[in-house]
Amino acid sequence: MNERRTTPEATPPTTETGPTPPPPADPAAPGTRRPGGRTARTRAAVRDAVLTGLAEHGYPGLTVEYVAEHSGVHKTTLYRRWGNLEGLVADALDLAGEDSWTPPDTGSLEGDLRALARTTADSFADPAAAAAPSAFIAAAFQSERAAEALRAFYTERFSRCEAVVARAVARQELDRGTDAGALVRAVVSPLFLGLFITRELVGTELADQSAAATLAAARAGVFNSPTEST
């Protein structure tokens, strides 16, 4: 076993990862240090170790011992604070959602949807960067606690994306009764289908197609609430 490392300074997730769980932060990147005391640094170090372990070994191969070795936090502390491996994964996903990411604001609904879809596709374009978020999704099929954390992550992420619809309504591009949640889910759903169900290569072409289809449906009133539409 390698010598245990000391607890590193915390590094938050980047803000350009779209609605997907971000990969481990680069500790050398400027401006990535998470403010806060020792507790925050410890939690972030554990989170990065979990993400790295998921990327390298997947959920079945991740162990508390691995997290202890790569975070510099003793495993007795991990068990005391997080309970077990499921608790570590769930908290890592909670922390991954504490970034400052916001959806694109291009000035038009068409541009916003295209940018959102492309950002999502780009998040999985690099296999190394996609390994951790892909492992999170896989973990949700093996752990109910991980599944709950993943649902909470995407609920919050899609909630942020609803600003795209609010701006479009303000510009009178959409009816005020548009279901924002349904619309933003529709943009990324074909991408996730290709990534995790049919295992296709997802890129700009599919992203643009998904954005265009969602835009056409929105303009046709497909996402309008029957009780709130004008």
PDB file of C-alpha atoms in Angstrom:
ATOM      1  CA  MET A   1       0.000   0.000   0.000  1.00  0.00           C
ATOM      2  CA  ASN A   2       1.231   3.469  -0.772  1.00  0.00           C
ATOM      3  CA  GLU A   3       2.080   5.845   2.023  1.00  0.00           C
ATOM      4  CA  ARG A   4      -0.993   7.713   3.203  1.00  0.00           C
ATOM      5  CA  ARG A   5      -1.066  11.296   2.025  1.00  0.00           C
ATOM      6  CA  THR A   6      -1.822  14.236   4.263  1.00  0.00           C
ATOM      7  CA  THR A   7      -5.153  15.929   3.846  1.00  0.00           C
ATOM      8  CA  PRO A   8      -4.948  18.165   0.760  1.00  0.00           C
ATOM      9  CA  GLU A   9      -6.499  21.572   0.422  1.00  0.00           C
ATOM     10  CA  ALA A  10     -10.051  21.311  -0.774  1.00  0.00           C
ATOM     11  CA  THR A  11     -10.879  21.856  -4.416  1.00  0.00           C
ATOM     12  CA  PRO A  12     -14.460  22.535  -5.483  1.00  0.00           C
ATOM     13  CA  PRO A  13     -15.991  21.298  -8.709  1.00  0.00           C
ATOM     14  CA  THR A  14     -15.607  23.438 -11.777  1.00  0.00           C
ATOM     15  CA  THR A  15     -18.490  25.608 -12.961  1.00  0.00           C
ATOM     16  CA  GLU A  16     -18.597  24.470 -16.574  1.00  0.00           C
ATOM     17  CA  THR A  17     -19.765  20.910 -16.235  1.00  0.00           C
ATOM     18  CA  GLY A  18     -23.383  21.430 -17.205  1.00  0.00           C
ATOM     19  CA  PRO A  19     -26.108  19.478 -15.432  1.00  0.00           C
ATOM     20  CA  THR A  20     -23.786  16.529 -14.801  1.00  0.00           C
ATOM     21  CA  PRO A  21     -21.841  15.613 -11.661  1.00  0.00           C
ATOM     22  CA  PRO A  22     -18.382  17.153 -12.104  1.00  0.00           C
ATOM     23  CA  PRO A  23     -15.109  15.210 -12.176  1.00  0.00           C
ATOM     24  CA  PRO A  24     -12.523  15.627  -9.401  1.00  0.00           C
ATOM     25  CA  ALA A  25     -11.131  19.150  -9.372  1.00  0.00           C
ATOM     26  CA  ASP A  26      -7.573  19.847 -10.447  1.00  0.00           C
ATOM     27  CA  PRO A  27      -5.695  20.901  -7.281  1.00  0.00           C
ATOM     28  CA  ALA A  28      -3.269  22.893  -9.410  1.00  0.00           C
ATOM     29  CA  ALA A  29      -5.960  24.964 -11.068  1.00  0.00           C
ATOM     30  CA  PRO A  30      -6.052  28.584  -9.905  1.00  0.00           C
ATOM     31  CA  GLY A  31      -9.125  29.714  -8.040  1.00  0.00           C
ATOM     32  CA  THR A  32     -10.290  26.193  -7.184  1.00  0.00           C
ATOM     33  CA  ARG A  33      -9.604  26.199  -3.454  1.00  0.00           C
ATOM     34  CA  ARG A  34     -12.773  25.911  -1.394  1.00  0.00           C
ATOM     35  CA  PRO A  35     -12.975  28.449   1.405  1.00  0.00           C
ATOM     36  CA  GLY A  36     -13.701  27.224   4.896  1.00  0.00           C
ATOM     37  CA  GLY A  37     -12.044  25.589   7.845  1.00  0.00           C
ATOM     38  CA  ARG A  38     -10.598  22.184   8.445  1.00  0.00           C
ATOM     39  CA  THR A  39     -13.975  20.455   8.307  1.00  0.00           C
ATOM     40  CA  ALA A  40     -14.686  21.867   4.842  1.00  0.00           C
ATOM     41  CA  ARG A  41     -11.214  20.891   3.635  1.00  0.00           C
ATOM     42  CA  THR A  42     -11.612  17.385   5.002  1.00  0.00           C
ATOM     43  CA  ARG A  43     -15.015  16.934   3.399  1.00  0.00           C
ATOM     44  CA  ALA A  44     -13.722  18.176   0.049  1.00  0.00           C
ATOM     45  CA  ALA A  45     -10.652  15.916   0.235  1.00  0.00           C
ATOM     46  CA  VAL A  46     -12.907  12.927   0.918  1.00  0.00           C
ATOM     47  CA  ARG A  47     -15.218  13.945  -1.900  1.00  0.00           C
ATOM     48  CA  ASP A  48     -12.334  14.131  -4.382  1.00  0.00           C
ATOM     49  CA  ALA A  49     -11.057  10.729  -3.244  1.00  0.00           C
ATOM     50  CA  VAL A  50     -14.524   9.237  -3.770  1.00  0.00           C
ATOM     51  CA  LEU A  51     -14.806  10.766  -7.237  1.00  0.00           C
ATOM     52  CA  THR A  52     -11.337   9.559  -8.187  1.00  0.00           C
ATOM     53  CA  GLY A  53     -12.097   6.078  -6.876  1.00  0.00           C
ATOM     54  CA  LEU A  54     -15.372   5.915  -8.776  1.00  0.00           C
ATOM     55  CA  ALA A  55     -13.588   7.001 -11.942  1.00  0.00           C
ATOM     56  CA  GLU A  56     -10.836   4.420 -11.514  1.00  0.00           C
ATOM     57  CA  HIS A  57     -12.734   1.433 -10.140  1.00  0.00           C
ATOM     58  CA  GLY A  58     -16.460   2.107 -10.362  1.00  0.00           C
ATOM     59  CA  TYR A  59     -18.795   1.682  -7.427  1.00  0.00           C
ATOM     60  CA  PRO A  60     -18.197  -2.077  -6.986  1.00  0.00           C
ATOM     61  CA  GLY A  61     -14.437  -1.519  -6.699  1.00  0.00           C
ATOM     62  CA  LEU A  62     -14.539   1.481  -4.384  1.00  0.00           C
ATOM     63  CA  THR A  63     -13.678   0.849  -0.734  1.00  0.00           C
ATOM     64  CA  VAL A  64     -13.470   2.896   2.438  1.00  0.00           C
ATOM     65  CA  GLU A  65      -9.803   1.947   2.594  1.00  0.00           C
ATOM     66  CA  TYR A  66      -9.225   3.498  -0.813  1.00  0.00           C
ATOM     67  CA  VAL A  67     -10.928   6.725   0.256  1.00  0.00           C
ATOM     68  CA  ALA A  68      -8.872   6.823   3.461  1.00  0.00           C
ATOM     69  CA  GLU A  69      -5.600   6.339   1.605  1.00  0.00           C
ATOM     70  CA  HIS A  70      -6.306   8.911  -1.096  1.00  0.00           C
ATOM     71  CA  SER A  71      -7.885  11.554   1.134  1.00  0.00           C
ATOM     72  CA  GLY A  72      -5.478  11.317   4.067  1.00  0.00           C
ATOM     73  CA  VAL A  73      -8.448  10.886   6.422  1.00  0.00           C
ATOM     74  CA  HIS A  74      -8.273   7.873   8.724  1.00  0.00           C
ATOM     75  CA  LYS A  75     -10.888   5.233   7.997  1.00  0.00           C
ATOM     76  CA  THR A  76     -12.193   5.328  11.578  1.00  0.00           C
ATOM     77  CA  THR A  77     -13.039   8.992  10.980  1.00  0.00           C
ATOM     78  CA  LEU A  78     -14.731   8.075   7.715  1.00  0.00           C
ATOM     79  CA  TYR A  79     -16.874   5.449   9.409  1.00  0.00           C
ATOM     80  CA  ARG A  80     -17.728   7.782  12.275  1.00  0.00           C
ATOM     81  CA  ARG A  81     -18.752  10.725  10.072  1.00  0.00           C
ATOM     82  CA  TRP A  82     -20.136   8.994   6.968  1.00  0.00           C
ATOM     83  CA  GLY A  83     -21.194   5.602   8.305  1.00  0.00           C
ATOM     84  CA  ASN A  84     -20.282   3.487   5.289  1.00  0.00           C
ATOM     85  CA  LEU A  85     -19.422   3.604   1.616  1.00  0.00           C
ATOM     86  CA  GLU A  86     -22.963   4.571   0.632  1.00  0.00           C
ATOM     87  CA  GLY A  87     -22.757   7.566   2.928  1.00  0.00           C
ATOM     88  CA  LEU A  88     -19.465   8.620   1.365  1.00  0.00           C
ATOM     89  CA  VAL A  89     -20.873   8.422  -2.158  1.00  0.00           C
ATOM     90  CA  ALA A  90     -24.067  10.255  -1.225  1.00  0.00           C
ATOM     91  CA  ASP A  91     -22.184  13.072   0.485  1.00  0.00           C
ATOM     92  CA  ALA A  92     -19.744  13.368  -2.407  1.00  0.00           C
ATOM     93  CA  LEU A  93     -22.672  13.888  -4.744  1.00  0.00           C
ATOM     94  CA  ASP A  94     -24.214  16.420  -2.359  1.00  0.00           C
ATOM     95  CA  LEU A  95     -20.951  18.346  -2.340  1.00  0.00           C
ATOM     96  CA  ALA A  96     -20.697  18.103  -6.120  1.00  0.00           C
ATOM     97  CA  GLY A  97     -23.943  20.052  -6.325  1.00  0.00           C
ATOM     98  CA  GLU A  98     -22.677  22.933  -4.185  1.00  0.00           C
ATOM     99  CA  ASP A  99     -20.902  24.699  -7.028  1.00  0.00           C
ATOM    100  CA  SER A 100     -21.918  27.977  -8.643  1.00  0.00           C
ATOM    101  CA  TRP A 101     -22.805  26.611 -12.081  1.00  0.00           C
ATOM    102  CA  THR A 102     -25.547  28.492 -13.908  1.00  0.00           C
ATOM    103  CA  PRO A 103     -27.206  27.655 -17.231  1.00  0.00           C
ATOM    104  CA  PRO A 104     -26.130  29.538 -20.365  1.00  0.00           C
ATOM    105  CA  ASP A 105     -27.582  32.949 -21.143  1.00  0.00           C
ATOM    106  CA  THR A 106     -27.135  33.641 -24.864  1.00  0.00           C
ATOM    107  CA  GLY A 107     -29.988  36.098 -25.256  1.00  0.00           C
ATOM    108  CA  SER A 108     -32.426  33.728 -26.938  1.00  0.00           C
ATOM    109  CA  LEU A 109     -34.205  30.495 -26.069  1.00  0.00           C
ATOM    110  CA  GLU A 110     -32.791  28.809 -29.163  1.00  0.00           C
ATOM    111  CA  GLY A 111     -29.238  29.743 -28.216  1.00  0.00           C
ATOM    112  CA  ASP A 112     -29.714  28.760 -24.571  1.00  0.00           C
ATOM    113  CA  LEU A 113     -31.102  25.319 -25.415  1.00  0.00           C
ATOM    114  CA  ARG A 114     -28.352  24.655 -27.924  1.00  0.00           C
ATOM    115  CA  ALA A 115     -25.664  25.752 -25.464  1.00  0.00           C
ATOM    116  CA  LEU A 116     -27.161  23.657 -22.663  1.00  0.00           C
ATOM    117  CA  ALA A 117     -27.323  20.555 -24.852  1.00  0.00           C
ATOM    118  CA  ARG A 118     -23.790  21.056 -26.136  1.00  0.00           C
ATOM    119  CA  THR A 119     -22.464  21.596 -22.621  1.00  0.00           C
ATOM    120  CA  THR A 120     -24.039  18.335 -21.518  1.00  0.00           C
ATOM    121  CA  ALA A 121     -22.579  16.463 -24.485  1.00  0.00           C
ATOM    122  CA  ASP A 122     -19.162  18.041 -23.936  1.00  0.00           C
ATOM    123  CA  SER A 123     -19.219  16.894 -20.292  1.00  0.00           C
ATOM    124  CA  PHE A 124     -19.010  13.307 -21.511  1.00  0.00           C
ATOM    125  CA  ALA A 125     -16.784  13.849 -24.556  1.00  0.00           C
ATOM    126  CA  ASP A 126     -13.570  13.128 -22.646  1.00  0.00           C
ATOM    127  CA  PRO A 127     -13.678   9.561 -21.277  1.00  0.00           C
ATOM    128  CA  ALA A 128     -11.444  10.498 -18.347  1.00  0.00           C
ATOM    129  CA  ALA A 129     -13.634  13.432 -17.331  1.00  0.00           C
ATOM    130  CA  ALA A 130     -16.808  11.406 -17.885  1.00  0.00           C
ATOM    131  CA  ALA A 131     -15.692   8.474 -15.755  1.00  0.00           C
ATOM    132  CA  ALA A 132     -16.727   9.912 -12.392  1.00  0.00           C
ATOM    133  CA  PRO A 133     -20.201  11.201 -13.349  1.00  0.00           C
ATOM    134  CA  SER A 134     -20.857   7.978 -15.251  1.00  0.00           C
ATOM    135  CA  ALA A 135     -19.855   5.985 -12.166  1.00  0.00           C
ATOM    136  CA  PHE A 136     -22.213   8.059 -10.033  1.00  0.00           C
ATOM    137  CA  ILE A 137     -25.090   7.139 -12.302  1.00  0.00           C
ATOM    138  CA  ALA A 138     -24.053   3.476 -12.261  1.00  0.00           C
ATOM    139  CA  ALA A 139     -23.834   3.580  -8.458  1.00  0.00           C
ATOM    140  CA  ALA A 140     -27.471   4.696  -8.309  1.00  0.00           C
ATOM    141  CA  PHE A 141     -28.481   1.301  -9.712  1.00  0.00           C
ATOM    142  CA  GLN A 142     -26.630  -0.483  -6.909  1.00  0.00           C
ATOM    143  CA  SER A 143     -27.321   1.700  -3.908  1.00  0.00           C
ATOM    144  CA  GLU A 144     -30.653   3.236  -2.928  1.00  0.00           C
ATOM    145  CA  ARG A 145     -28.890   5.940  -0.952  1.00  0.00           C
ATOM    146  CA  ALA A 146     -26.790   6.825  -3.991  1.00  0.00           C
ATOM    147  CA  ALA A 147     -29.975   6.863  -6.077  1.00  0.00           C
ATOM    148  CA  GLU A 148     -31.620   9.278  -3.647  1.00  0.00           C
ATOM    149  CA  ALA A 149     -28.563  11.540  -3.756  1.00  0.00           C
ATOM    150  CA  LEU A 150     -28.529  11.428  -7.549  1.00  0.00           C
ATOM    151  CA  ARG A 151     -32.217  12.345  -7.739  1.00  0.00           C
ATOM    152  CA  ALA A 152     -31.616  15.256  -5.394  1.00  0.00           C
ATOM    153  CA  PHE A 153     -28.632  16.377  -7.468  1.00  0.00           C
ATOM    154  CA  TYR A 154     -30.604  16.427 -10.716  1.00  0.00           C
ATOM    155  CA  THR A 155     -33.663  17.981  -9.100  1.00  0.00           C
ATOM    156  CA  GLU A 156     -31.514  20.891  -7.976  1.00  0.00           C
ATOM    157  CA  ARG A 157     -29.595  21.050 -11.277  1.00  0.00           C
ATOM    158  CA  PHE A 158     -32.747  21.150 -13.378  1.00  0.00           C
ATOM    159  CA  SER A 159     -34.179  23.755 -11.024  1.00  0.00           C
ATOM    160  CA  ARG A 160     -31.271  26.022 -11.930  1.00  0.00           C
ATOM    161  CA  CYS A 161     -31.934  25.402 -15.618  1.00  0.00           C
ATOM    162  CA  GLU A 162     -35.488  26.692 -15.279  1.00  0.00           C
ATOM    163  CA  ALA A 163     -34.006  30.191 -15.487  1.00  0.00           C
ATOM    164  CA  VAL A 164     -33.668  29.527 -19.231  1.00  0.00           C
ATOM    165  CA  VAL A 165     -37.448  29.251 -19.500  1.00  0.00           C
ATOM    166  CA  ALA A 166     -38.105  32.207 -17.204  1.00  0.00           C
ATOM    167  CA  ARG A 167     -35.969  34.437 -19.424  1.00  0.00           C
ATOM    168  CA  ALA A 168     -37.724  33.154 -22.546  1.00  0.00           C
ATOM    169  CA  VAL A 169     -41.111  33.929 -21.026  1.00  0.00           C
ATOM    170  CA  ALA A 170     -39.901  37.436 -20.134  1.00  0.00           C
ATOM    171  CA  ARG A 171     -38.815  37.904 -23.776  1.00  0.00           C
ATOM    172  CA  GLN A 172     -42.236  36.623 -24.862  1.00  0.00           C
ATOM    173  CA  GLU A 173     -40.644  33.684 -26.663  1.00  0.00           C
ATOM    174  CA  LEU A 174     -42.726  31.233 -24.622  1.00  0.00           C
ATOM    175  CA  ASP A 175     -46.132  31.147 -23.014  1.00  0.00           C
ATOM    176  CA  ARG A 176     -46.073  31.934 -19.307  1.00  0.00           C
ATOM    177  CA  GLY A 177     -47.704  28.549 -18.635  1.00  0.00           C
ATOM    178  CA  THR A 178     -44.697  26.621 -19.975  1.00  0.00           C
ATOM    179  CA  ASP A 179     -43.625  23.776 -17.708  1.00  0.00           C
ATOM    180  CA  ALA A 180     -39.969  24.743 -17.211  1.00  0.00           C
ATOM    181  CA  GLY A 181     -38.959  21.461 -15.618  1.00  0.00           C
ATOM    182  CA  ALA A 182     -40.404  19.361 -18.444  1.00  0.00           C
ATOM    183  CA  LEU A 183     -38.748  21.540 -21.069  1.00  0.00           C
ATOM    184  CA  VAL A 184     -35.222  21.422 -19.649  1.00  0.00           C
ATOM    185  CA  ARG A 185     -35.460  17.671 -19.069  1.00  0.00           C
ATOM    186  CA  ALA A 186     -36.490  17.233 -22.695  1.00  0.00           C
ATOM    187  CA  VAL A 187     -33.320  18.960 -23.886  1.00  0.00           C
ATOM    188  CA  VAL A 188     -30.923  16.505 -22.247  1.00  0.00           C
ATOM    189  CA  SER A 189     -33.007  13.317 -22.275  1.00  0.00           C
ATOM    190  CA  PRO A 190     -31.922  12.173 -25.780  1.00  0.00           C
ATOM    191  CA  LEU A 191     -28.303  12.736 -24.760  1.00  0.00           C
ATOM    192  CA  PHE A 192     -28.604  10.597 -21.647  1.00  0.00           C
ATOM    193  CA  LEU A 193     -30.436   7.946 -23.666  1.00  0.00           C
ATOM    194  CA  GLY A 194     -27.499   7.744 -26.065  1.00  0.00           C
ATOM    195  CA  LEU A 195     -24.884   7.865 -23.321  1.00  0.00           C
ATOM    196  CA  PHE A 196     -26.327   5.323 -20.902  1.00  0.00           C
ATOM    197  CA  ILE A 197     -28.923   3.209 -22.702  1.00  0.00           C
ATOM    198  CA  THR A 198     -27.905   2.721 -26.327  1.00  0.00           C
ATOM    199  CA  ARG A 199     -24.247   3.567 -25.587  1.00  0.00           C
ATOM    200  CA  GLU A 200     -23.861   5.770 -28.653  1.00  0.00           C
ATOM    201  CA  LEU A 201     -21.307   8.437 -29.412  1.00  0.00           C
ATOM    202  CA  VAL A 202     -22.959  11.687 -28.317  1.00  0.00           C
ATOM    203  CA  GLY A 203     -21.697  14.907 -29.824  1.00  0.00           C
ATOM    204  CA  THR A 204     -22.620  18.280 -31.255  1.00  0.00           C
ATOM    205  CA  GLU A 205     -24.931  16.883 -33.941  1.00  0.00           C
ATOM    206  CA  LEU A 206     -27.180  15.077 -31.470  1.00  0.00           C
ATOM    207  CA  ALA A 207     -27.018  18.016 -29.055  1.00  0.00           C
ATOM    208  CA  ASP A 208     -28.185  20.448 -31.720  1.00  0.00           C
ATOM    209  CA  GLN A 209     -30.890  18.048 -32.868  1.00  0.00           C
ATOM    210  CA  SER A 210     -32.175  17.661 -29.319  1.00  0.00           C
ATOM    211  CA  ALA A 211     -32.186  21.439 -28.795  1.00  0.00           C
ATOM    212  CA  ALA A 212     -34.026  22.029 -32.076  1.00  0.00           C
ATOM    213  CA  ALA A 213     -36.649  19.381 -31.313  1.00  0.00           C
ATOM    214  CA  THR A 214     -37.237  20.782 -27.837  1.00  0.00           C
ATOM    215  CA  LEU A 215     -37.505  24.311 -29.198  1.00  0.00           C
ATOM    216  CA  ALA A 216     -40.058  23.248 -31.814  1.00  0.00           C
ATOM    217  CA  ALA A 217     -42.097  21.406 -29.194  1.00  0.00           C
ATOM    218  CA  ALA A 218     -41.984  24.388 -26.849  1.00  0.00           C
ATOM    219  CA  ARG A 219     -43.149  26.773 -29.562  1.00  0.00           C
ATOM    220  CA  ALA A 220     -45.982  24.376 -30.383  1.00  0.00           C
ATOM    221  CA  GLY A 221     -47.137  24.484 -26.770  1.00  0.00           C
ATOM    222  CA  VAL A 222     -46.231  20.891 -25.948  1.00  0.00           C
ATOM    223  CA  PHE A 223     -44.903  21.902 -22.540  1.00  0.00           C
ATOM    224  CA  ASN A 224     -47.753  24.273 -21.676  1.00  0.00           C
ATOM    225  CA  SER A 225     -49.678  23.682 -18.489  1.00  0.00           C
ATOM    226  CA  PRO A 226     -53.356  23.251 -19.397  1.00  0.00           C
ATOM    227  CA  THR A 227     -54.416  25.373 -16.441  1.00  0.00           C
ATOM    228  CA  GLU A 228     -51.963  28.255 -16.818  1.00  0.00           C
ATOM    229  CA  SER A 229     -51.536  28.785 -20.557  1.00  0.00           C
ATOM    230  CA  THR A 230     -52.809  31.989 -22.075  1.00  0.00           C
TER     231      THR A 230
END
